[in-house]
Amino acid sequence: MKIAIIGSGNLAWHLAGVLPYPTTVVYRADRPTEGWPCALLPLSEMSRLDWDAVFLAVPDQAIAPVSRELAIRIPLGVPVFHTSGATPLDQITPSFLHRGVLWPIRSLRKGEAISHWRELPLVLQAEGKVAADVLTTISGQLSETISWLNDRQRAQLHLAAVFSNNFVTALYEVAHDLCSRHAVPFDLLLPIIRHTALSQDGTRPALRQTGAAARGDHATMNRHLELLDQPAYRDLYQMISTLILQYRLPEHDPHFRREPYDDFEDQGIL
């Protein structure tokens, strides 16, 4: 199977290094710098070779225009897949007869190798049997965790990933800033950060929630707010604490869900 990956970003770099097939990275503008684990080819020369599958590892807004340009360069029977978590499959031009999606649920950075691709979840979608068969073959070589989801399901999962990954990283940055402002070593938080992440086992996270808000400890929360002299951080603390209070679960009833609070101050948190 001969595969082309269009794009030269983070995901293209990782796919090029892990696919167990002859793979070529196709660049649209400037030739990528050294260090790519495969052959390189300009988009203008794609028609010189035969392809069994093409992956569009390009920004979401580029999927439609790049696929339209691709349609004049390669046969329309070649299966074409995009790699976005949030973009509908139909953003690939319908000129192609076999379309699909392969989205790895992972933050990827060029140059940082992933040692456990077999454990990395892949989300697939296909239009028709040919695309589904190609995706099944390729994904089976990469991972043992495969899920077939439609556009809406994949978009919801991508949104959930933003909350559980990107937003959590932003909160780490807040913690780092608070430590830096007061000459406190951020490294002291690394064990609890790792412990919290590794303690997630698929059960409802609220069952493992700890801290002042989970206890309804308004006195401690007020002391925390007094320490925060950055308005944005105060607002963030109040919003997240309200959310924790909303989902606080009594130990005797794991299915209990508290109704949302209308006003943070009504709970005695100033």
GROMACS .gro file of C-alpha atoms in nm:
model
  270
    1MET     CA    1   0.000   0.000   0.000
    2LYS     CA    2   0.145   0.336  -0.105
    3ILE     CA    3   0.028   0.628   0.109
    4ALA     CA    4   0.053   1.004   0.070
    5ILE     CA    5   0.016   1.245   0.361
    6ILE     CA    6  -0.057   1.602   0.261
    7GLY     CA    7   0.074   1.848   0.517
    8SER     CA    8   0.391   1.905   0.713
    9GLY     CA    9   0.261   1.970   1.064
   10ASN     CA   10   0.256   1.772   1.387
   11LEU     CA   11   0.014   1.497   1.284
   12ALA     CA   12   0.178   1.448   0.944
   13TRP     CA   13   0.516   1.401   1.114
   14HIS     CA   14   0.380   1.136   1.349
   15LEU     CA   15   0.182   0.945   1.087
   16ALA     CA   16   0.479   0.940   0.852
   17GLY     CA   17   0.691   0.782   1.120
   18VAL     CA   18   0.446   0.513   1.230
   19LEU     CA   19   0.267   0.390   0.917
   20PRO     CA   20   0.407   0.047   0.817
   21TYR     CA   21   0.372   0.122   0.446
   22PRO     CA   22   0.574   0.323   0.191
   23THR     CA   23   0.473   0.676   0.282
   24THR     CA   24   0.537   1.012   0.120
   25VAL     CA   25   0.475   1.351   0.277
   26VAL     CA   26   0.337   1.594   0.023
   27TYR     CA   27   0.405   1.961   0.089
   28ARG     CA   28   0.203   2.247  -0.054
   29ALA     CA   29   0.447   2.538  -0.024
   30ASP     CA   30   0.803   2.529   0.110
   31ARG     CA   31   0.984   2.198   0.137
   32PRO     CA   32   0.992   2.082   0.500
   33THR     CA   33   1.322   2.098   0.681
   34GLU     CA   34   1.539   1.796   0.752
   35GLY     CA   35   1.432   1.522   0.990
   36TRP     CA   36   1.132   1.370   0.815
   37PRO     CA   37   1.121   0.987   0.835
   38CYS     CA   38   0.996   0.942   0.477
   39ALA     CA   39   1.012   1.069   0.121
   40LEU     CA   40   0.902   1.426   0.041
   41LEU     CA   41   0.715   1.542  -0.269
   42PRO     CA   42   0.563   1.875  -0.380
   43LEU     CA   43   0.187   1.872  -0.438
   44SER     CA   44   0.241   1.975  -0.799
   45GLU     CA   45   0.410   1.639  -0.867
   46MET     CA   46   0.152   1.406  -0.707
   47SER     CA   47   0.018   1.292  -1.043
   48ARG     CA   48   0.352   1.123  -1.121
   49LEU     CA   49   0.282   0.841  -0.874
   50ASP     CA   50   0.003   0.596  -0.799
   51TRP     CA   51  -0.155   0.613  -0.453
   52ASP     CA   52  -0.358   0.363  -0.252
   53ALA     CA   53  -0.468   0.619   0.009
   54VAL     CA   54  -0.421   0.989   0.080
   55PHE     CA   55  -0.446   1.154   0.422
   56LEU     CA   56  -0.516   1.526   0.454
   57ALA     CA   57  -0.319   1.628   0.763
   58VAL     CA   58  -0.388   1.996   0.707
   59PRO     CA   59  -0.563   2.267   0.915
   60ASP     CA   60  -0.940   2.219   0.935
   61GLN     CA   61  -1.015   2.519   0.715
   62ALA     CA   62  -0.781   2.384   0.446
   63ILE     CA   63  -0.948   2.043   0.408
   64ALA     CA   64  -1.206   2.157   0.152
   65PRO     CA   65  -0.979   2.366  -0.074
   66VAL     CA   66  -0.690   2.119  -0.061
   67SER     CA   67  -0.919   1.828  -0.145
   68ARG     CA   68  -1.056   2.025  -0.442
   69GLU     CA   69  -0.705   2.088  -0.570
   70LEU     CA   70  -0.618   1.725  -0.509
   71ALA     CA   71  -0.914   1.616  -0.723
   72ILE     CA   72  -0.746   1.757  -1.034
   73ARG     CA   73  -0.415   1.584  -0.961
   74ILE     CA   74  -0.500   1.222  -0.875
   75PRO     CA   75  -0.766   0.969  -0.984
   76LEU     CA   76  -1.103   1.021  -0.812
   77GLY     CA   77  -1.114   0.655  -0.710
   78VAL     CA   78  -0.825   0.696  -0.464
   79PRO     CA   79  -0.957   0.686  -0.103
   80VAL     CA   80  -0.904   1.023   0.068
   81PHE     CA   81  -0.924   1.074   0.445
   82HIS     CA   82  -0.893   1.378   0.665
   83THR     CA   83  -0.756   1.366   1.019
   84SER     CA   84  -0.967   1.627   1.201
   85GLY     CA   85  -1.169   1.565   1.512
   86ALA     CA   86  -1.409   1.856   1.458
   87THR     CA   87  -1.459   1.870   1.080
   88PRO     CA   88  -1.741   1.684   0.899
   89LEU     CA   89  -1.643   1.416   0.652
   90ASP     CA   90  -1.819   1.599   0.368
   91GLN     CA   91  -1.560   1.877   0.376
   92ILE     CA   92  -1.360   1.645   0.150
   93THR     CA   93  -1.486   1.727  -0.197
   94PRO     CA   94  -1.755   1.482  -0.316
   95SER     CA   95  -1.558   1.442  -0.638
   96PHE     CA   96  -1.374   1.162  -0.459
   97LEU     CA   97  -1.565   0.835  -0.458
   98HIS     CA   98  -1.421   0.702  -0.130
   99ARG     CA   99  -1.394   0.941   0.165
  100GLY     CA  100  -1.333   0.898   0.535
  101VAL     CA  101  -1.177   1.018   0.860
  102LEU     CA  102  -0.897   0.890   1.082
  103TRP     CA  103  -0.857   1.097   1.398
  104PRO     CA  104  -0.608   1.001   1.671
  105ILE     CA  105  -0.721   1.121   2.015
  106ARG     CA  106  -0.389   1.263   2.124
  107SER     CA  107  -0.207   1.595   2.143
  108LEU     CA  108   0.083   1.554   1.904
  109ARG     CA  109   0.400   1.760   1.881
  110LYS     CA  110   0.653   1.725   1.605
  111GLY     CA  111   0.975   1.567   1.731
  112GLU     CA  112   0.816   1.404   2.038
  113ALA     CA  113   0.790   1.034   1.958
  114ILE     CA  114   0.495   0.831   2.086
  115SER     CA  115   0.605   0.493   2.219
  116HIS     CA  116   0.260   0.339   2.266
  117TRP     CA  117   0.066   0.386   1.943
  118ARG     CA  118  -0.102   0.048   2.001
  119GLU     CA  119  -0.279   0.205   2.302
  120LEU     CA  120  -0.370   0.530   2.127
  121PRO     CA  121  -0.745   0.550   2.048
  122LEU     CA  122  -0.833   0.608   1.683
  123VAL     CA  123  -1.172   0.738   1.571
  124LEU     CA  124  -1.279   0.630   1.222
  125GLN     CA  125  -1.553   0.721   0.979
  126ALA     CA  126  -1.601   0.602   0.624
  127GLU     CA  127  -1.832   0.660   0.332
  128GLY     CA  128  -1.875   0.326   0.159
  129LYS     CA  129  -1.712  -0.015   0.183
  130VAL     CA  130  -1.389   0.068  -0.002
  131ALA     CA  131  -1.302   0.353   0.234
  132ALA     CA  132  -1.404   0.143   0.535
  133ASP     CA  133  -1.186  -0.149   0.427
  134VAL     CA  134  -0.881   0.072   0.373
  135LEU     CA  135  -0.929   0.243   0.711
  136THR     CA  136  -0.975  -0.092   0.884
  137THR     CA  137  -0.650  -0.222   0.735
  138ILE     CA  138  -0.445   0.087   0.815
  139SER     CA  139  -0.586   0.151   1.164
  140GLY     CA  140  -0.541  -0.212   1.258
  141GLN     CA  141  -0.168  -0.172   1.197
  142LEU     CA  142  -0.155   0.130   1.429
  143SER     CA  143  -0.379   0.074   1.730
  144GLU     CA  144  -0.581  -0.181   1.925
  145THR     CA  145  -0.842   0.079   2.023
  146ILE     CA  146  -1.067   0.163   1.729
  147SER     CA  147  -1.404   0.341   1.739
  148TRP     CA  148  -1.638   0.414   1.449
  149LEU     CA  149  -1.825   0.741   1.510
  150ASN     CA  150  -2.034   0.970   1.293
  151ASP     CA  151  -1.969   1.343   1.243
  152ARG     CA  152  -2.175   1.454   1.541
  153GLN     CA  153  -2.032   1.196   1.780
  154ARG     CA  154  -1.677   1.276   1.674
  155ALA     CA  155  -1.735   1.651   1.716
  156GLN     CA  156  -1.874   1.596   2.067
  157LEU     CA  157  -1.577   1.377   2.155
  158HIS     CA  158  -1.341   1.644   2.020
  159LEU     CA  159  -1.514   1.902   2.239
  160ALA     CA  160  -1.479   1.674   2.541
  161ALA     CA  161  -1.110   1.633   2.459
  162VAL     CA  162  -1.070   2.012   2.466
  163PHE     CA  163  -1.206   2.020   2.821
  164SER     CA  164  -1.006   1.720   2.942
  165ASN     CA  165  -0.678   1.810   2.773
  166ASN     CA  166  -0.640   2.166   2.642
  167PHE     CA  167  -0.828   2.337   2.923
  168VAL     CA  168  -0.653   2.127   3.187
  169THR     CA  169  -0.318   2.235   3.041
  170ALA     CA  170  -0.432   2.598   3.068
  171LEU     CA  171  -0.508   2.537   3.436
  172TYR     CA  172  -0.158   2.397   3.482
  173GLU     CA  173  -0.030   2.727   3.340
  174VAL     CA  174  -0.236   2.918   3.599
  175ALA     CA  175  -0.086   2.701   3.873
  176HIS     CA  176   0.262   2.760   3.731
  177ASP     CA  177   0.203   3.135   3.728
  178LEU     CA  178   0.077   3.139   4.088
  179CYS     CA  179   0.385   2.947   4.198
  180SER     CA  180   0.623   3.172   4.001
  181ARG     CA  181   0.473   3.489   4.148
  182HIS     CA  182   0.554   3.372   4.500
  183ALA     CA  183   0.881   3.184   4.445
  184VAL     CA  184   0.718   2.846   4.505
  185PRO     CA  185   0.860   2.546   4.310
  186PHE     CA  186   0.598   2.429   4.058
  187ASP     CA  187   0.773   2.089   4.058
  188LEU     CA  188   0.618   2.020   4.398
  189LEU     CA  189   0.282   1.985   4.223
  190LEU     CA  190   0.397   1.725   3.971
  191PRO     CA  191   0.325   1.419   4.190
  192ILE     CA  192  -0.035   1.526   4.258
  193ILE     CA  193  -0.086   1.619   3.892
  194ARG     CA  194   0.029   1.274   3.783
  195HIS     CA  195  -0.170   1.099   4.056
  196THR     CA  196  -0.492   1.278   3.958
  197ALA     CA  197  -0.450   1.199   3.589
  198LEU     CA  198  -0.364   0.833   3.647
  199SER     CA  199  -0.650   0.782   3.892
  200GLN     CA  200  -0.907   0.825   3.615
  201ASP     CA  201  -1.034   0.478   3.529
  202GLY     CA  202  -1.344   0.545   3.320
  203THR     CA  203  -1.587   0.585   3.610
  204ARG     CA  204  -1.760   0.915   3.670
  205PRO     CA  205  -1.486   1.169   3.761
  206ALA     CA  206  -1.711   1.343   4.016
  207LEU     CA  207  -1.683   1.031   4.232
  208ARG     CA  208  -1.312   1.110   4.276
  209GLN     CA  209  -1.348   1.487   4.324
  210THR     CA  210  -1.172   1.624   4.631
  211GLY     CA  211  -1.096   1.972   4.763
  212ALA     CA  212  -1.273   2.261   4.931
  213ALA     CA  213  -1.559   2.290   4.682
  214ALA     CA  214  -1.628   1.916   4.694
  215ARG     CA  215  -1.649   1.942   5.075
  216GLY     CA  216  -1.862   2.256   5.063
  217ASP     CA  217  -1.585   2.427   5.261
  218HIS     CA  218  -1.683   2.789   5.199
  219ALA     CA  219  -1.435   2.929   5.452
  220THR     CA  220  -1.138   2.780   5.264
  221MET     CA  221  -1.276   2.894   4.930
  222ASN     CA  222  -1.310   3.248   5.059
  223ARG     CA  223  -0.950   3.242   5.181
  224HIS     CA  224  -0.840   3.128   4.837
  225LEU     CA  225  -1.031   3.412   4.673
  226GLU     CA  226  -0.862   3.663   4.905
  227LEU     CA  227  -0.524   3.538   4.783
  228LEU     CA  228  -0.614   3.590   4.418
  229ASP     CA  229  -0.544   3.946   4.309
  230GLN     CA  230  -0.590   3.867   3.938
  231PRO     CA  231  -0.956   3.922   3.837
  232ALA     CA  232  -0.940   3.657   3.566
  233TYR     CA  233  -0.813   3.398   3.813
  234ARG     CA  234  -1.083   3.493   4.066
  235ASP     CA  235  -1.354   3.451   3.803
  236LEU     CA  236  -1.207   3.118   3.698
  237TYR     CA  237  -1.191   2.995   4.059
  238GLN     CA  238  -1.554   3.092   4.116
  239MET     CA  239  -1.682   2.932   3.797
  240ILE     CA  240  -1.502   2.603   3.850
  241SER     CA  241  -1.594   2.587   4.218
  242THR     CA  242  -1.958   2.642   4.125
  243LEU     CA  243  -1.930   2.355   3.878
  244ILE     CA  244  -1.779   2.127   4.142
  245LEU     CA  245  -2.056   2.222   4.385
  246GLN     CA  246  -2.311   2.144   4.114
  247TYR     CA  247  -2.177   1.794   4.062
  248ARG     CA  248  -2.100   1.719   4.426
  249LEU     CA  249  -2.217   1.366   4.500
  250PRO     CA  250  -2.322   1.231   4.840
  251GLU     CA  251  -2.130   0.915   4.922
  252HIS     CA  252  -2.450   0.715   4.974
  253ASP     CA  253  -2.599   0.798   4.632
  254PRO     CA  254  -2.354   0.803   4.337
  255HIS     CA  255  -2.638   0.892   4.097
  256PHE     CA  256  -2.740   1.209   4.282
  257ARG     CA  257  -2.695   1.529   4.083
  258ARG     CA  258  -2.731   1.866   4.249
  259GLU     CA  259  -2.911   2.135   4.054
  260PRO     CA  260  -2.693   2.420   3.921
  261TYR     CA  261  -2.652   2.712   4.158
  262ASP     CA  262  -2.785   3.041   4.027
  263ASP     CA  263  -2.536   3.261   4.206
  264PHE     CA  264  -2.196   3.185   4.354
  265GLU     CA  265  -2.249   3.441   4.633
  266ASP     CA  266  -2.572   3.269   4.741
  267GLN     CA  267  -2.354   2.982   4.862
  268GLY     CA  268  -2.160   3.209   5.098
  269ILE     CA  269  -1.862   3.241   4.862
  270LEU     CA  270  -1.779   3.609   4.809
   0.00000   0.00000   0.00000
